[in-house]
Amino acid sequence: MNQSAFEKYLSVKIETASQADLIVMLYDGATKFLRLALGAMEKGNTEAANNNLIRAQDIIAELAGTLNPEAGEIAQNLMLLYDYMYRRLVEANINKSSGPVEEVIEIFGRLREAWSEVARQVKSLEAGVS
């Protein structure tokens, strides 16, 4: 698939995704950058590690920024969790430590699983309504 076709596919996928699907995509993107950061750390490439950690932090900031405070306790707990993950990645970047990165990958995995289930349930409900 050439780049233009891939970009069109990705654009359509994003434009037609549910909110839960978009969150899953963001979790996947952050996890990808964190895995790239770990690989760069293993190779001693501090610049690549830094860049990938910052990209993951940007995604976390985006996730936190889209939370609706009126959603109550769930939104507040997610905000605390996003803040914690963000701070752990800052710590990882400063200390060039893989432990915090691995921890955040694990947290993203659990969150992704939950949001993926939400997305499946939403699709199931929408299919039942049609």
Coordinates of C-alpha atoms in Angstrom, one line a residue:
M1 CA 0.0 0.0 0.0
N2 CA 1.5 3.3 -1.0
Q3 CA 1.8 6.1 1.6
S4 CA -1.1 8.2 0.1
A5 CA -3.5 5.2 0.2
F6 CA -2.4 4.4 3.8
E7 CA -2.9 8.0 4.9
K8 CA -6.4 8.0 3.4
Y9 CA -7.2 4.7 5.1
L10 CA -6.0 6.0 8.4
S11 CA -7.9 9.3 8.0
V12 CA -11.1 7.4 7.3
K13 CA -10.5 5.0 10.2
I14 CA -10.0 7.9 12.6
E15 CA -13.0 9.9 11.2
T16 CA -15.4 7.0 11.6
A17 CA -14.1 5.7 14.9
S18 CA -16.2 5.9 18.1
Q19 CA -14.8 7.8 21.0
A20 CA -13.9 4.5 22.8
D21 CA -12.1 3.4 19.6
L22 CA -10.2 6.6 19.4
I23 CA -9.0 6.2 23.0
V24 CA -7.9 2.7 22.2
M25 CA -5.9 4.0 19.2
L26 CA -4.3 6.6 21.5
Y27 CA -3.3 3.9 24.0
D28 CA -1.9 1.9 21.2
G29 CA 0.1 4.9 19.9
A30 CA 1.5 5.7 23.3
T31 CA 2.4 2.0 23.9
K32 CA 4.2 2.0 20.5
F33 CA 6.3 5.0 21.4
L34 CA 7.1 3.6 24.8
R35 CA 8.3 0.3 23.3
L36 CA 10.4 2.3 20.9
A37 CA 11.8 4.3 23.8
L38 CA 12.7 1.1 25.6
G39 CA 14.5 -0.2 22.5
A40 CA 16.4 3.1 22.2
M41 CA 17.4 2.9 25.9
E42 CA 18.7 -0.6 25.4
K43 CA 20.9 0.6 22.5
G44 CA 22.0 3.7 24.4
N45 CA 20.3 6.1 22.0
T46 CA 19.3 8.7 24.5
E47 CA 18.0 11.1 21.8
A48 CA 15.6 8.5 20.3
A49 CA 14.5 7.4 23.8
N50 CA 13.8 11.1 24.8
N51 CA 11.8 11.8 21.6
N52 CA 9.7 8.7 22.0
L53 CA 9.0 9.3 25.7
I54 CA 8.0 12.9 24.9
R55 CA 5.6 11.6 22.2
A56 CA 4.0 9.2 24.7
Q57 CA 3.8 12.1 27.2
D58 CA 2.0 14.2 24.6
I59 CA -0.6 11.5 24.1
I60 CA -1.1 11.3 27.9
A61 CA -1.6 15.0 28.0
E62 CA -4.1 14.8 25.1
L63 CA -6.0 12.0 27.0
A64 CA -6.0 14.1 30.2
G65 CA -7.1 17.2 28.3
T66 CA -10.1 15.5 26.8
L67 CA -11.5 14.2 30.1
N68 CA -14.9 15.6 31.1
P69 CA -14.7 16.6 34.8
E70 CA -18.5 16.5 35.0
A71 CA -18.2 12.7 34.3
G72 CA -17.5 12.3 38.0
E73 CA -15.3 9.9 39.9
I74 CA -14.2 7.9 36.8
A75 CA -12.9 11.0 35.1
Q76 CA -11.1 12.1 38.3
N77 CA -9.5 8.7 38.7
L78 CA -8.4 8.7 35.1
M79 CA -6.9 12.2 35.6
L80 CA -4.9 11.0 38.6
L81 CA -3.7 7.9 36.7
Y82 CA -2.7 10.0 33.6
D83 CA -0.9 12.4 35.9
Y84 CA 0.9 9.5 37.6
M85 CA 2.0 8.0 34.2
Y86 CA 3.1 11.3 32.9
R87 CA 5.3 11.9 36.0
R88 CA 6.7 8.4 35.7
L89 CA 7.8 9.0 32.1
V90 CA 9.4 12.3 33.1
E91 CA 11.3 10.4 35.8
A92 CA 12.3 7.7 33.2
N93 CA 13.6 10.3 30.9
I94 CA 15.6 12.2 33.5
N95 CA 17.1 9.0 35.0
K96 CA 17.3 7.1 31.7
S97 CA 15.5 4.2 33.5
S98 CA 13.4 1.6 31.8
G99 CA 11.5 0.5 34.9
P100 CA 9.0 3.4 34.9
V101 CA 8.5 2.9 31.1
E102 CA 7.6 -0.8 31.6
E103 CA 5.2 0.2 34.4
V104 CA 3.4 2.7 32.2
I105 CA 3.2 0.1 29.4
E106 CA 1.5 -2.3 31.8
I107 CA -1.0 0.4 32.9
F108 CA -1.8 1.3 29.3
G109 CA -2.3 -2.4 28.6
R110 CA -4.9 -2.7 31.4
L111 CA -6.6 0.5 30.3
R112 CA -6.6 -0.5 26.7
E113 CA -8.3 -3.8 27.6
A114 CA -11.1 -2.0 29.5
W115 CA -11.7 0.6 26.7
S116 CA -11.6 -2.1 24.1
E117 CA -14.4 -3.9 25.9
V118 CA -16.3 -0.6 26.1
A119 CA -15.9 -0.1 22.3
R120 CA -17.1 -3.7 21.7
Q121 CA -20.2 -3.1 23.9
V122 CA -21.0 0.2 22.2
K123 CA -20.8 -1.5 18.7
S124 CA -23.0 -4.3 20.0
L125 CA -25.6 -1.9 21.3
E126 CA -25.5 0.1 18.0
A127 CA -25.9 -3.0 16.0
G128 CA -28.9 -4.0 18.1
V129 CA -30.5 -0.6 17.5
S130 CA -30.1 -0.7 13.7

